[in-house]
PDB file of C-alpha atoms in Angstrom:
ATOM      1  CA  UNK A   1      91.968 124.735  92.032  1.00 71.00           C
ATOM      2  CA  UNK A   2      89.401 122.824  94.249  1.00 80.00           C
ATOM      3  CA  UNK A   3      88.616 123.719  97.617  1.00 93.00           C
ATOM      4  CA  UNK A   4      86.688 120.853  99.010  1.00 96.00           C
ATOM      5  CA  UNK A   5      87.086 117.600  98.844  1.00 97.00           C
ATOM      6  CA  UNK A   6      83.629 117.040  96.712  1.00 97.00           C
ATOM      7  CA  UNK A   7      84.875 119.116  93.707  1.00 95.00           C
ATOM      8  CA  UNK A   8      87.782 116.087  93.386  1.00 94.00           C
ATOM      9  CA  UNK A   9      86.404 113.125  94.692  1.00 95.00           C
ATOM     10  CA  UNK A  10      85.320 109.965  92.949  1.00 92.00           C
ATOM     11  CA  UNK A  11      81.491 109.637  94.301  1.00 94.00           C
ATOM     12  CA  UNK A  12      80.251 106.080  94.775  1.00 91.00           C
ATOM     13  CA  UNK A  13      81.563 103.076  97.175  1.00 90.00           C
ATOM     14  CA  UNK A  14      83.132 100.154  95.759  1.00 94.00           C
ATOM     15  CA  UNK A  15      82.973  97.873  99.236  1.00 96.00           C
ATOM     16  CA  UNK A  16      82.835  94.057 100.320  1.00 97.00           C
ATOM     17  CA  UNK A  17      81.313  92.872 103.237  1.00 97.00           C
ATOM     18  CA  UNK A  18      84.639  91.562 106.241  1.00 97.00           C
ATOM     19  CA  UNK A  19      83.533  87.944 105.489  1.00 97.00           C
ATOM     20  CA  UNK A  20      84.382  87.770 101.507  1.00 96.00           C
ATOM     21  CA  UNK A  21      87.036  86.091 100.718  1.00 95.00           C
ATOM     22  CA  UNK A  22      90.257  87.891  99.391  1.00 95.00           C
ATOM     23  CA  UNK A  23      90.102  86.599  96.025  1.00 95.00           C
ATOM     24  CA  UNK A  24      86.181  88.260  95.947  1.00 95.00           C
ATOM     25  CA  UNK A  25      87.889  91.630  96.694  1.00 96.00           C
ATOM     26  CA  UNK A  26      90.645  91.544  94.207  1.00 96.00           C
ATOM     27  CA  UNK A  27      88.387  90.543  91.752  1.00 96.00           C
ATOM     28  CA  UNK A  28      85.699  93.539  92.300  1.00 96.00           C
ATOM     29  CA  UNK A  29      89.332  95.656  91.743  1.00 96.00           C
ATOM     30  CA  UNK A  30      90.087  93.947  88.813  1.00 96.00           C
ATOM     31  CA  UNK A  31      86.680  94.522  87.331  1.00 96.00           C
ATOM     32  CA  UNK A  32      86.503  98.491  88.634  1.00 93.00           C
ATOM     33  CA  UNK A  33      90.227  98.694  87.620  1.00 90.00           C
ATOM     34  CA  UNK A  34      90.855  99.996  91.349  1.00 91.00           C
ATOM     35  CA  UNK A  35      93.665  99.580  93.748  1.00 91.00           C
ATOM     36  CA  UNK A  36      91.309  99.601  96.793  1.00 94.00           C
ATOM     37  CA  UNK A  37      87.731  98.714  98.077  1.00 96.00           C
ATOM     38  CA  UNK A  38      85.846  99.878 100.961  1.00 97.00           C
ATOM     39  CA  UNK A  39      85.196  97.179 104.035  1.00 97.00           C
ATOM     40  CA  UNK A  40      81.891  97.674 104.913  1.00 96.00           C
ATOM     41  CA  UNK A  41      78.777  95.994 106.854  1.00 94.00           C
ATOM     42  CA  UNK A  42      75.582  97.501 105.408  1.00 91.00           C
ATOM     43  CA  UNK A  43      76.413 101.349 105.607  1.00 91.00           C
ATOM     44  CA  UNK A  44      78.863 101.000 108.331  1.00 93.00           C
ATOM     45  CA  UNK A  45      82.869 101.526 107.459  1.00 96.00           C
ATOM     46  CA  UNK A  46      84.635  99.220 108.807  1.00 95.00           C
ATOM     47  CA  UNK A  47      87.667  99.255 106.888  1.00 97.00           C
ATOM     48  CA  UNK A  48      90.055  99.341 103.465  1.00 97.00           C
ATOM     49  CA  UNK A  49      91.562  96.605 101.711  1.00 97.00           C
ATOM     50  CA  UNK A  50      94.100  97.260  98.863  1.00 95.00           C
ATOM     51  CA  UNK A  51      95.664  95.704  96.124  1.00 95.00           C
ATOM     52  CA  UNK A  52      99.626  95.975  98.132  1.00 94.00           C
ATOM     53  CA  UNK A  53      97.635  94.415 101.300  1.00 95.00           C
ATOM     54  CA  UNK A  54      96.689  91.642  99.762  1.00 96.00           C
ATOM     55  CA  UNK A  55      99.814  90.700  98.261  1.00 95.00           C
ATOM     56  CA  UNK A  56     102.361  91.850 101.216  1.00 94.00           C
ATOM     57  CA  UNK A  57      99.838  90.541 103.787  1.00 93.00           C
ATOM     58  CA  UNK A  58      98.568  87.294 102.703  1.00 94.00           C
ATOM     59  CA  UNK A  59     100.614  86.244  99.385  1.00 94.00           C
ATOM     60  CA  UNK A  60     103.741  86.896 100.304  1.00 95.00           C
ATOM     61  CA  UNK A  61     103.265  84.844 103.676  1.00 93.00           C
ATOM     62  CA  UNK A  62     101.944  82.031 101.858  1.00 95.00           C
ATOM     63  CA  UNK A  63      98.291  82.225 102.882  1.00 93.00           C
ATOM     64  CA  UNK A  64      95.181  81.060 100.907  1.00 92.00           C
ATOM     65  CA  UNK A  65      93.690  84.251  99.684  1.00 90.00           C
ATOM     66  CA  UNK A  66      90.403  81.561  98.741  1.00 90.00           C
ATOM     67  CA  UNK A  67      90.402  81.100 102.880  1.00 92.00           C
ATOM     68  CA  UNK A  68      91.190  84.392 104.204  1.00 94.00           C
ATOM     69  CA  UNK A  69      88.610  86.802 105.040  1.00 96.00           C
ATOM     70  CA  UNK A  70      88.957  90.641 104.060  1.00 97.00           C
ATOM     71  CA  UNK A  71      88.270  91.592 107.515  1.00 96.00           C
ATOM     72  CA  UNK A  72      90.971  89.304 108.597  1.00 96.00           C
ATOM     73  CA  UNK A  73      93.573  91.862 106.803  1.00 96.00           C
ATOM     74  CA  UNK A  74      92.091  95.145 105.968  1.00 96.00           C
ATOM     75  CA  UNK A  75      92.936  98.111 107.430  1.00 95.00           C
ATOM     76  CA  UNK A  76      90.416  98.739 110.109  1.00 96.00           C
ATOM     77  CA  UNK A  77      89.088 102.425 111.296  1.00 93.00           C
ATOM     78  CA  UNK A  78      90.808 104.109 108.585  1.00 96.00           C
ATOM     79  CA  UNK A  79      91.308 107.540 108.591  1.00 96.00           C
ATOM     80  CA  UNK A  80      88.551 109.370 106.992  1.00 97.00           C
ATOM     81  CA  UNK A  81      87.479 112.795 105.741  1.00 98.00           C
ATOM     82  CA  UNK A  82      83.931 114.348 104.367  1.00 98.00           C
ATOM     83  CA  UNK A  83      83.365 115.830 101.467  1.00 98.00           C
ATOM     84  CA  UNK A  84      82.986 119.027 102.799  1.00 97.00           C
ATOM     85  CA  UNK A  85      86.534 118.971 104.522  1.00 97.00           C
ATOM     86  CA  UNK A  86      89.959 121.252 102.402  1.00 96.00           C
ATOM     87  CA  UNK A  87      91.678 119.345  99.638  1.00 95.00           C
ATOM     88  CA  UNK A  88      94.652 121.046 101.173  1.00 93.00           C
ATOM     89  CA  UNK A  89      93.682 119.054 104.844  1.00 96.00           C
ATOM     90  CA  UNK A  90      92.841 116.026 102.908  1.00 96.00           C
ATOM     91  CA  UNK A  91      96.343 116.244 101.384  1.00 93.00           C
ATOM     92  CA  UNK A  92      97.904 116.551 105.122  1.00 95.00           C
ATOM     93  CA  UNK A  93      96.441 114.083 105.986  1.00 96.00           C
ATOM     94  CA  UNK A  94      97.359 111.383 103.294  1.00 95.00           C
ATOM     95  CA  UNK A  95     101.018 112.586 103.736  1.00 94.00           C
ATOM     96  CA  UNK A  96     100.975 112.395 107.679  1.00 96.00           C
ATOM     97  CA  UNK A  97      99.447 108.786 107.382  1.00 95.00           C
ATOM     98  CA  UNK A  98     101.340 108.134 104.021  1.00 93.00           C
ATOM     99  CA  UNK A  99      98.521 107.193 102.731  1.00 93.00           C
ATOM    100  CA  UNK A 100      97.345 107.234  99.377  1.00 91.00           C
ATOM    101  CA  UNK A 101      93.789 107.449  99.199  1.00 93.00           C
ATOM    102  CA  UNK A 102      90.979 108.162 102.326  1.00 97.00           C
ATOM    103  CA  UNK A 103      87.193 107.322 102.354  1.00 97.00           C
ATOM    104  CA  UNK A 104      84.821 110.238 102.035  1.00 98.00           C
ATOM    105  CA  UNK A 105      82.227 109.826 104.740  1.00 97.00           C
ATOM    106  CA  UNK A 106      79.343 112.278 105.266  1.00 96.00           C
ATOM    107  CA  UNK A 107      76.980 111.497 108.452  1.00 94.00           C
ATOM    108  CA  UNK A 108      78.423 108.486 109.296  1.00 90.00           C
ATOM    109  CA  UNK A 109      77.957 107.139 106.194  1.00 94.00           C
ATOM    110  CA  UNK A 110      80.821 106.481 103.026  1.00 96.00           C
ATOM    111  CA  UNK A 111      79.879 107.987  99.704  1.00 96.00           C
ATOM    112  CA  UNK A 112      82.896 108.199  98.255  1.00 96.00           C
ATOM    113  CA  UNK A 113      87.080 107.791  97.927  1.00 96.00           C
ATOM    114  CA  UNK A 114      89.554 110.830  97.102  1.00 96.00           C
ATOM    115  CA  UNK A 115      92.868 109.841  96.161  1.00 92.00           C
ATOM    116  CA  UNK A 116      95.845 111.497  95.928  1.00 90.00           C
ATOM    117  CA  UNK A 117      95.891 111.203  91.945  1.00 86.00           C
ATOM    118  CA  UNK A 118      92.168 113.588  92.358  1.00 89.00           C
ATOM    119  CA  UNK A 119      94.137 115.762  94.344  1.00 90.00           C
ATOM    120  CA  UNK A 120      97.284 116.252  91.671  1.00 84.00           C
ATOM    121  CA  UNK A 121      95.132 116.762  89.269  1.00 77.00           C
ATOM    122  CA  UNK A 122      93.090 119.205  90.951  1.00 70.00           C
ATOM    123  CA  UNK A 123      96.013 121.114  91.894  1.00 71.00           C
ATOM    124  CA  UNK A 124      98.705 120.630  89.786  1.00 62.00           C
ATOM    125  CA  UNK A 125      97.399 119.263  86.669  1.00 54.00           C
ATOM    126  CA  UNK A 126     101.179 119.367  84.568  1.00 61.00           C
ATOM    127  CA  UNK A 127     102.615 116.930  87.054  1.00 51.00           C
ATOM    128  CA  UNK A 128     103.624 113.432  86.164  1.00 54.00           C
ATOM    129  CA  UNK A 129     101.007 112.277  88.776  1.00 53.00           C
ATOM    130  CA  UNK A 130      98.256 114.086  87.262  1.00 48.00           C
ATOM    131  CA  UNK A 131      99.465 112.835  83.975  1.00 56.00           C
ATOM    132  CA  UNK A 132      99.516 109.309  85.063  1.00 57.00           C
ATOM    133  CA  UNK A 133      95.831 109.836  86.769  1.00 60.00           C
ATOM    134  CA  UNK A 134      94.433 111.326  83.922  1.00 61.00           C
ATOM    135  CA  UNK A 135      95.915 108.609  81.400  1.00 64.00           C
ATOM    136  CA  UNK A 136      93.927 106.148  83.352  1.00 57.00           C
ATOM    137  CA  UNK A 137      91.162 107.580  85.433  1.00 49.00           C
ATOM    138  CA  UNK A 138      90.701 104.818  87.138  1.00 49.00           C
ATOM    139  CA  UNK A 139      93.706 105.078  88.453  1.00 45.00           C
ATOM    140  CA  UNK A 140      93.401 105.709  92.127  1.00 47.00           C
ATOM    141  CA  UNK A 141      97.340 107.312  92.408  1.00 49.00           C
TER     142      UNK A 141
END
C-alpha cells in the first residue's frame, strides 16, 4: 500500500491555457483519453475543466462550446495536494469535496493529477474500481 501521493500519481500535466475554447479542451481529452485537464497560464494553476463540466455547464444550457472559453467554466482554485502529502489525506479530501481527482502541485507549481482510480488501486487493488482503472489506465476513476 502507498503512502504518499507520488507512489500513485499520474506524473505529467495535461493543461489548456483559460482562453481555449471548450471544444480545444475536450479534444486534448479525447486524444489523452482523460476525463479532465488542468487550467493553467504558463506554470500557474488556475483551474480544472472536466468532461461532466462541459456537458452540464455549457451543453446542456445550450451554449456554443466553439465560443466559450475554458476559463469561463472551469473550476477555479481547486483544491490541491503535493506529492509528498498521505494517500489516506488525499482520499479525505476527494471524499469531503466529492471530488474525483486533485492536482498534484509541488512549489507552486502542478506536476501531476491523482485520481481516485490511483488511489483504489493502490489500496485495494480487488475492487471493482481498481478493476475498472486498471482495464483502462487512462481512466482517471
Amino acid at each position: 500500500m502507498a503512502q504518499f501521493v507520488r507512489e500513485v500519481m499520474t506524473f505529467g500535466v495535461v493543461a489548456v491555457r483559460p482562453d481555449a475554447s471548450l471544444v480545444e479542451a475536450a479534444r486534448l481529452m479525447r486524444a489523452q483519453d482523460i476525463g479532465d485537464v488542468l487550467v493553467a497560464d504558463g506554470d500557474r494553476l488556475i483551474g480544472v475543466i472536466t468532461d461532466r463540466d462541459i456537458a452540464v455547464r455549457v451543453i446542456a444550457d445550450g451554449n456554443d462550446p466553439l465560443t466559450v472559453s475554458v476559463g469561463a467554466v472551469c473550476t477555479r482554485d481547486p483544491v490541491c495536494v503535493g506529492p509528498d502529502d498521505g494517500v489516506a489525506a488525499a482520499a479525505r479530501l476527494m471524499r469531503s469535496r466529492a471530488v474525483r481527482r486533485l492536482p498534484v502541485v509541488e512549489d507552486g507549481r502542478p506536476v501531476g493529477v491523482v485520481s481516485i482510480g490511483d488511489i483504489a488501486v493502490s489500496e485495494n487493488p480487488d475492487s471493482a474500481l481498481a478493476e475498472i482503472s486498471l482495464a483502462n489506465p487512462n481512466n482517471e476513476g
